[in-house]
Amino acid sequence: MAKVVAQSHYIFGLRTGVKNNLLYFDEQTIIFPCGNNCVRYNIDQKWQKFIPGTERSQGMKALAISTNRRYLAVSECGEKATITVFDLQHEQNRKRKVLTGGEIPVDEFVCMAFSPDSKYLIGQAGGPDWTLFLWMWEKKKVMATVKTSNSGSINQVSFNPQDNTQICVSGNGVFKIFRFAGETLKQSSTFKTDSQNFLCHTWISTEKVIAGTETGQLMMFESCRLRWETSVASVQKVKRQSEKQDSNEPSSILSRVTAIVGYSSGFVCSAGPGTVCLFEKIEEDKYKKTKDIKIPPEMFSNDPSSAEQQEISTLCISPSEDTLAASTDRGQLYSINLSVVDLAKGDHAHFEYLSQSFHSSIITGLSTCIRKPLIATCSMDRSVRIWNFETNDLEMYKEFQEEAYSIALHPTGLYILVGFSDKLRFMTLLIDDIRTLKEFTVRSCRECVFSNGGHLFAAVNGNVINIYSTTTFEDVLNLKGHNEKVRAIAFSADDSRLVSCGMDGAVYEWNTLSGTRESDSVLKTCSYTGVTISPDAKTFFAVGTDCTLKEIKDSQIFKEVPSGHVVCTTVAMSRSGRAIFIGTSTGTVKAIKYPLQNDWLEYQAHAGPVTKMVITFDDQFLLTVSEDSCLFIWKIIDKEGQGLKREKELIYTEEILVTKLDLEEKNKKILDLSTRVDELQKYNKHQLSLMDINYKNYINELTEKCHQQISSLNAEKEVMKTEKEKQQAANVKALSEILEKHDKELQDIESANNQKLMLEYEKYQELQLKLHNVQQECEQQLHSMEESKTRALGEMMQSYEAKLEEKMKLLNQFQNESQQRVREFEEYIKQEEVDADIEIHDIHMKYEQNLREEKKANSMLKVELDTTTKSFHVLQKEIDNRNLEIEKAKQEVQKLQAVIKSLENDITKLKAEIKNKDEIMQNKEKSIIDLNKLNTSLNKSLEVMKHRAQYMEEEIAPKESQIEELKEQMQEMEGELKEFHKTNTELELKIDELNLKLKTKDKEIHKEMKKVQDFGVLVQRFKADIHTCVECIQDPKSLKENIRELYKCYVQPSDVVEKVKVHTDIQRENSKQRERYEKIISTLKNQLSRDANVFQANNTKLMKHNVVLMKEINDLRQELRTVRTELHNYESQSNFNKNIKGSPNTRGAASAGRTGLMTQQNFEEAEKIIQFQRLEIHRLKQEILGQTPSSRTKLPPLAN
């Protein structure tokens, strides 16, 4: 017989208390812990893949994903704390490496993080040592360790996103940045943060880190300094229900920043219960809160606001930064699209469930039915949930006022039985509600079950089992016999037998017809927790606190199979009788084939004791629930991977119960809505017809206006053309004048350059003669130097050869000495090895003795440990109470410290001011003496300056009047320019619009002309055919046939329908065109306003630049005038000298030529500067004219 295997199929739930318990693998896939597994869940396709935890694991503590999203690190507790790295790209999530603390004892790793290149991993060990480990994880090598805290807890560690060597650590009174250098982790920066408890942090850039505190503060640190700080703490009214008082007392609590995550345009952080804040970057070191995202109230809850009080434990953003996901402390998953957040109106947006709503507390009841693929669960969170194991969805959910301890689903799937703390309720499953049908006075019913036929149900009331009729609700039987509480009951396949087990160690078989006890098996040393019955109802299987599975036949324990020192909590057998499954107190699920052999298959499942276990009626699925609030669905298959064979294929029904009132209400709503739709359709038709009439009138008005504007614009165009021709003619004349000037200047420059070349050639010949003489002298010196060097080399060679011979002799001596020393050293090593072996043997013997003593001490310490753990739990409760008091005191101390600090700062500032004032007084006394001396000297110079000032004022007065006149002219010019540009842009826009309208009208006219032509041809043909008909006017039969042919030829049945269709099509086209043109006009208006603002700004800049250029031109003109006057004076002097001397010397002519050249050069340079300035002015004018690009943009073509 092949072994039966349970394979994980689907999981409902989230494990809380795990750091970073929600991660994005890709855009559609998330990773979260559930039980003792990690789940890869595809949001769109809703499939799950599983990464099982390690064996004998005591629970997960933290998760971390690499930056390339390939590797997943899982921190687990056990005998030794371990970090397991999985390869997510491998199909079966292959385990890559297992990392430990090595020789350093570590109980748990609180948090972890991968480096940016995914080669390194950091793990923060728990208290009391708080050691930070840095691994090169692929080689399992610990690169460095460092103690991060002395007393406070560490909450988060992370790498710099662009630097492998920089690590940030934050916690209670701890905010440190370490740098890895030289195989050590050194603290690179210190922050005074003793009073703050940092719960989370995130890197925003290579140097900036934002951290969130317990008091709701957000702090941004950069290079050892606090750059920015804000508070998200908003005092909220929270209702706390105390155990001692019945009334609700509102209390104010501060918002804690428990999670924070950064993205490209800012960061997201939690801001107290049920609230997440979006911050966006405004400036370099400033962020602004843009939106609040809140958890929505629960629809089917007694207290809808309770969902809003959930605390955010983890936040993560998808790789494309489109979606934000969050997990809460109550085991719920939420998500929101960030683009929806931007579009949302108001200050708030709301999360949505990422998959389904999960249980948030211990699941106490589990049941399934036969006729539907439904699972029913109840929990200590006061909710009842109905799941579908075919679609893997939550079908129904309702929350009650009392806690639910047990649940049973009717075989038809239409009724449900729930055991609450006050009563047992028989309820109906409606289409959208769970309603109570009957209540029974059974308090705290821990077990209830329907019979396989559905006609009976059994409920446990302490140590009594009550059997009721499903149809009449009468108490049929009361089964008494157990001395203590009954823990489990089960019906046989034919419902004639019922098996029960209790804490008194008894397993009883009852007859459901007579109520008599048929068989019993009592074992007082074991308190049973679960029981099941075989398909033939001859054997029972029970589990209890003695860690064994018992097979009971004929009132005797036939066989016992040990479960491996693990307490068994539940048991279930397949309906085929081939396999038995048990749930344990550690959360594992074990399978064994029947007949029983000591050959268990163990599966990592839950993170707490398994509370209930059920197999579906078709033996395809195993269902388990636990104290970790998770529901597991297991696929039961053979070792070969095939499902178990079914005797008959089940066909699930789809009927649903609906009350008559609900149906009537829905029918009424449908009728009301249909009448409303008809009314709206009629109203819309009427409105459309009115709109068409209005738009036709409006179009006619526009066409008239367009024709008028076109005629006026054509006239303006002709005027502009004439002006353009005049300007072109003026430009041609100016160009010819400039070219003539340019030719003259070129001739003058060529003559001047020829004279310069002659002078330079004479200098070149003189320098060549000097070079020849210098070369001859250098050759003579080189020859003499070479002879002296050869003599010196010969002498040096002889001396060095003698020294070499001496050194070789010394070398031989040293070699002989070294060989003797090597021999001596080898003999010494041999003697040392013999001595070391003797010492090692002695140490080994001593170590064995120490080991025996330590083992004895360890056994004693284990006994002491048990006693101390009990006292530890008691002390821990006291510590928690004290911590609450300490937190309140800390808040008061913080307030007082802030007041003290502010007062101390004021005192220090006042002292500093007093010292500064004393120094200032002394300096002022010295300066007064100096000033008195200066005053006398200045009085003398003042008189001289007054005379000069009077003289300067007389000169300045006429110049100021000239400047004012020029300014007035400039302002007038600017006003004219602005008016000209405004009119120009308006005219261009009008022209473009009118051109477009003209084109559309031309097209419409062309179409109408074609239609007229076609219609004329048709009329001519019709006339000719009528003429032929007229010839047969005396013969009525032939006339009738001809007319019918005419009707068939020219009239078709679709013509009437086409007219109506054409009319509606025209209306639609008109409405589309109208909407399109309105959008285009609105966009063009916006563009016009923007371009006008840009043009004004550019115009002001250009005008300022123009003023500067005008000043430079005026300066250059003055320089030109001075140069021209100097030229004129020089020419007059040269003519005068020629007349006096007659024949000048060569030297005098050369000097005069040089001075002439200098003046010509100055003149040429001035002319070049003027030309350059003219070109610059011309370019600026063109830019001013071309500063209206938006007004010349063409509109899109009209759609036909």
PDB file of C-alpha atoms in Angstrom, residues 1063-1152:
ATOM      1  CA  HIS A1063     -30.157  62.037 -38.221  1.00  0.00           C
ATOM      2  CA  THR A1064     -28.937  60.352 -35.029  1.00  0.00           C
ATOM      3  CA  ASP A1065     -25.391  59.972 -36.456  1.00  0.00           C
ATOM      4  CA  ILE A1066     -25.271  63.671 -37.285  1.00  0.00           C
ATOM      5  CA  GLN A1067     -26.346  64.519 -33.749  1.00  0.00           C
ATOM      6  CA  ARG A1068     -23.640  62.294 -32.288  1.00  0.00           C
ATOM      7  CA  GLU A1069     -21.006  63.724 -34.633  1.00  0.00           C
ATOM      8  CA  ASN A1070     -22.082  67.278 -33.732  1.00  0.00           C
ATOM      9  CA  SER A1071     -21.840  66.553 -29.993  1.00  0.00           C
ATOM     10  CA  LYS A1072     -18.410  64.899 -30.395  1.00  0.00           C
ATOM     11  CA  GLN A1073     -17.098  67.776 -32.562  1.00  0.00           C
ATOM     12  CA  ARG A1074     -18.470  70.331 -30.108  1.00  0.00           C
ATOM     13  CA  GLU A1075     -16.816  68.666 -27.101  1.00  0.00           C
ATOM     14  CA  ARG A1076     -13.571  68.331 -29.024  1.00  0.00           C
ATOM     15  CA  TYR A1077     -13.520  72.000 -30.064  1.00  0.00           C
ATOM     16  CA  GLU A1078     -14.374  73.154 -26.549  1.00  0.00           C
ATOM     17  CA  LYS A1079     -11.392  71.167 -25.162  1.00  0.00           C
ATOM     18  CA  ILE A1080      -9.090  72.552 -27.889  1.00  0.00           C
ATOM     19  CA  ILE A1081     -10.241  76.144 -27.181  1.00  0.00           C
ATOM     20  CA  SER A1082      -9.707  75.720 -23.415  1.00  0.00           C
ATOM     21  CA  THR A1083      -6.184  74.311 -23.955  1.00  0.00           C
ATOM     22  CA  LEU A1084      -5.328  77.121 -26.392  1.00  0.00           C
ATOM     23  CA  LYS A1085      -6.546  79.744 -23.914  1.00  0.00           C
ATOM     24  CA  ASN A1086      -4.354  78.238 -21.179  1.00  0.00           C
ATOM     25  CA  GLN A1087      -1.385  78.193 -23.575  1.00  0.00           C
ATOM     26  CA  LEU A1088      -2.032  81.830 -24.539  1.00  0.00           C
ATOM     27  CA  SER A1089      -2.060  82.951 -20.898  1.00  0.00           C
ATOM     28  CA  ARG A1090       1.152  81.028 -20.132  1.00  0.00           C
ATOM     29  CA  ASP A1091       2.917  82.365 -23.260  1.00  0.00           C
ATOM     30  CA  ALA A1092       1.840  85.914 -22.457  1.00  0.00           C
ATOM     31  CA  ASN A1093       3.416  85.656 -18.971  1.00  0.00           C
ATOM     32  CA  VAL A1094       6.615  84.138 -20.423  1.00  0.00           C
ATOM     33  CA  PHE A1095       6.750  86.833 -23.120  1.00  0.00           C
ATOM     34  CA  GLN A1096       6.393  89.640 -20.566  1.00  0.00           C
ATOM     35  CA  ALA A1097       9.228  88.189 -18.447  1.00  0.00           C
ATOM     36  CA  ASN A1098      11.501  87.768 -21.488  1.00  0.00           C
ATOM     37  CA  ASN A1099      10.607  91.262 -22.719  1.00  0.00           C
ATOM     38  CA  THR A1100      11.622  92.869 -19.399  1.00  0.00           C
ATOM     39  CA  LYS A1101      14.939  90.946 -19.426  1.00  0.00           C
ATOM     40  CA  LEU A1102      15.639  92.040 -23.003  1.00  0.00           C
ATOM     41  CA  MET A1103      14.796  95.656 -22.226  1.00  0.00           C
ATOM     42  CA  LYS A1104      17.260  95.663 -19.305  1.00  0.00           C
ATOM     43  CA  HIS A1105      19.888  94.119 -21.548  1.00  0.00           C
ATOM     44  CA  ASN A1106      19.102  96.713 -24.230  1.00  0.00           C
ATOM     45  CA  VAL A1107      19.677  99.577 -21.752  1.00  0.00           C
ATOM     46  CA  VAL A1108      23.113  98.168 -20.856  1.00  0.00           C
ATOM     47  CA  LEU A1109      24.008  97.856 -24.547  1.00  0.00           C
ATOM     48  CA  MET A1110      22.884 101.447 -25.231  1.00  0.00           C
ATOM     49  CA  LYS A1111      25.216 102.698 -22.488  1.00  0.00           C
ATOM     50  CA  GLU A1112      28.116 100.707 -23.989  1.00  0.00           C
ATOM     51  CA  ILE A1113      27.338 102.125 -27.475  1.00  0.00           C
ATOM     52  CA  ASN A1114      27.387 105.684 -26.101  1.00  0.00           C
ATOM     53  CA  ASP A1115      30.789 105.035 -24.446  1.00  0.00           C
ATOM     54  CA  LEU A1116      32.157 103.608 -27.687  1.00  0.00           C
ATOM     55  CA  ARG A1117      30.893 106.621 -29.660  1.00  0.00           C
ATOM     56  CA  GLN A1118      32.742 108.973 -27.286  1.00  0.00           C
ATOM     57  CA  GLU A1119      35.944 106.896 -27.733  1.00  0.00           C
ATOM     58  CA  LEU A1120      35.476 107.082 -31.538  1.00  0.00           C
ATOM     59  CA  ARG A1121      35.185 110.844 -31.422  1.00  0.00           C
ATOM     60  CA  THR A1122      38.408 111.167 -29.383  1.00  0.00           C
ATOM     61  CA  VAL A1123      40.244 108.848 -31.816  1.00  0.00           C
ATOM     62  CA  ARG A1124      39.048 110.797 -34.818  1.00  0.00           C
ATOM     63  CA  THR A1125      40.165 114.114 -33.271  1.00  0.00           C
ATOM     64  CA  GLU A1126      43.610 112.595 -32.552  1.00  0.00           C
ATOM     65  CA  LEU A1127      43.804 111.327 -36.147  1.00  0.00           C
ATOM     66  CA  HIS A1128      42.926 114.744 -37.507  1.00  0.00           C
ATOM     67  CA  ASN A1129      45.561 116.412 -35.312  1.00  0.00           C
ATOM     68  CA  TYR A1130      48.170 113.856 -36.363  1.00  0.00           C
ATOM     69  CA  GLU A1131      47.490 114.354 -40.087  1.00  0.00           C
ATOM     70  CA  SER A1132      47.753 118.128 -39.753  1.00  0.00           C
ATOM     71  CA  GLN A1133      51.086 117.798 -37.885  1.00  0.00           C
ATOM     72  CA  SER A1134      52.524 115.382 -40.462  1.00  0.00           C
ATOM     73  CA  ASN A1135      51.619 117.752 -43.343  1.00  0.00           C
ATOM     74  CA  PHE A1136      53.189 120.666 -41.460  1.00  0.00           C
ATOM     75  CA  ASN A1137      56.466 118.691 -40.898  1.00  0.00           C
ATOM     76  CA  LYS A1138      56.681 117.718 -44.571  1.00  0.00           C
ATOM     77  CA  ASN A1139      56.382 121.341 -45.659  1.00  0.00           C
ATOM     78  CA  ILE A1140      59.165 122.436 -43.258  1.00  0.00           C
ATOM     79  CA  LYS A1141      61.758 119.660 -43.825  1.00  0.00           C
ATOM     80  CA  GLY A1142      61.133 118.782 -47.494  1.00  0.00           C
ATOM     81  CA  SER A1143      63.187 115.514 -47.449  1.00  0.00           C
ATOM     82  CA  PRO A1144      62.794 113.591 -44.123  1.00  0.00           C
ATOM     83  CA  ASN A1145      65.229 111.001 -42.741  1.00  0.00           C
ATOM     84  CA  THR A1146      64.491 107.277 -42.813  1.00  0.00           C
ATOM     85  CA  ARG A1147      64.340 107.026 -39.032  1.00  0.00           C
ATOM     86  CA  GLY A1148      61.830 109.896 -38.760  1.00  0.00           C
ATOM     87  CA  ALA A1149      59.608 108.284 -41.403  1.00  0.00           C
ATOM     88  CA  ALA A1150      59.674 104.919 -39.624  1.00  0.00           C
ATOM     89  CA  SER A1151      58.663 106.443 -36.298  1.00  0.00           C
ATOM     90  CA  ALA A1152      55.853 108.440 -37.928  1.00  0.00           C
TER      91      ALA A1152
END
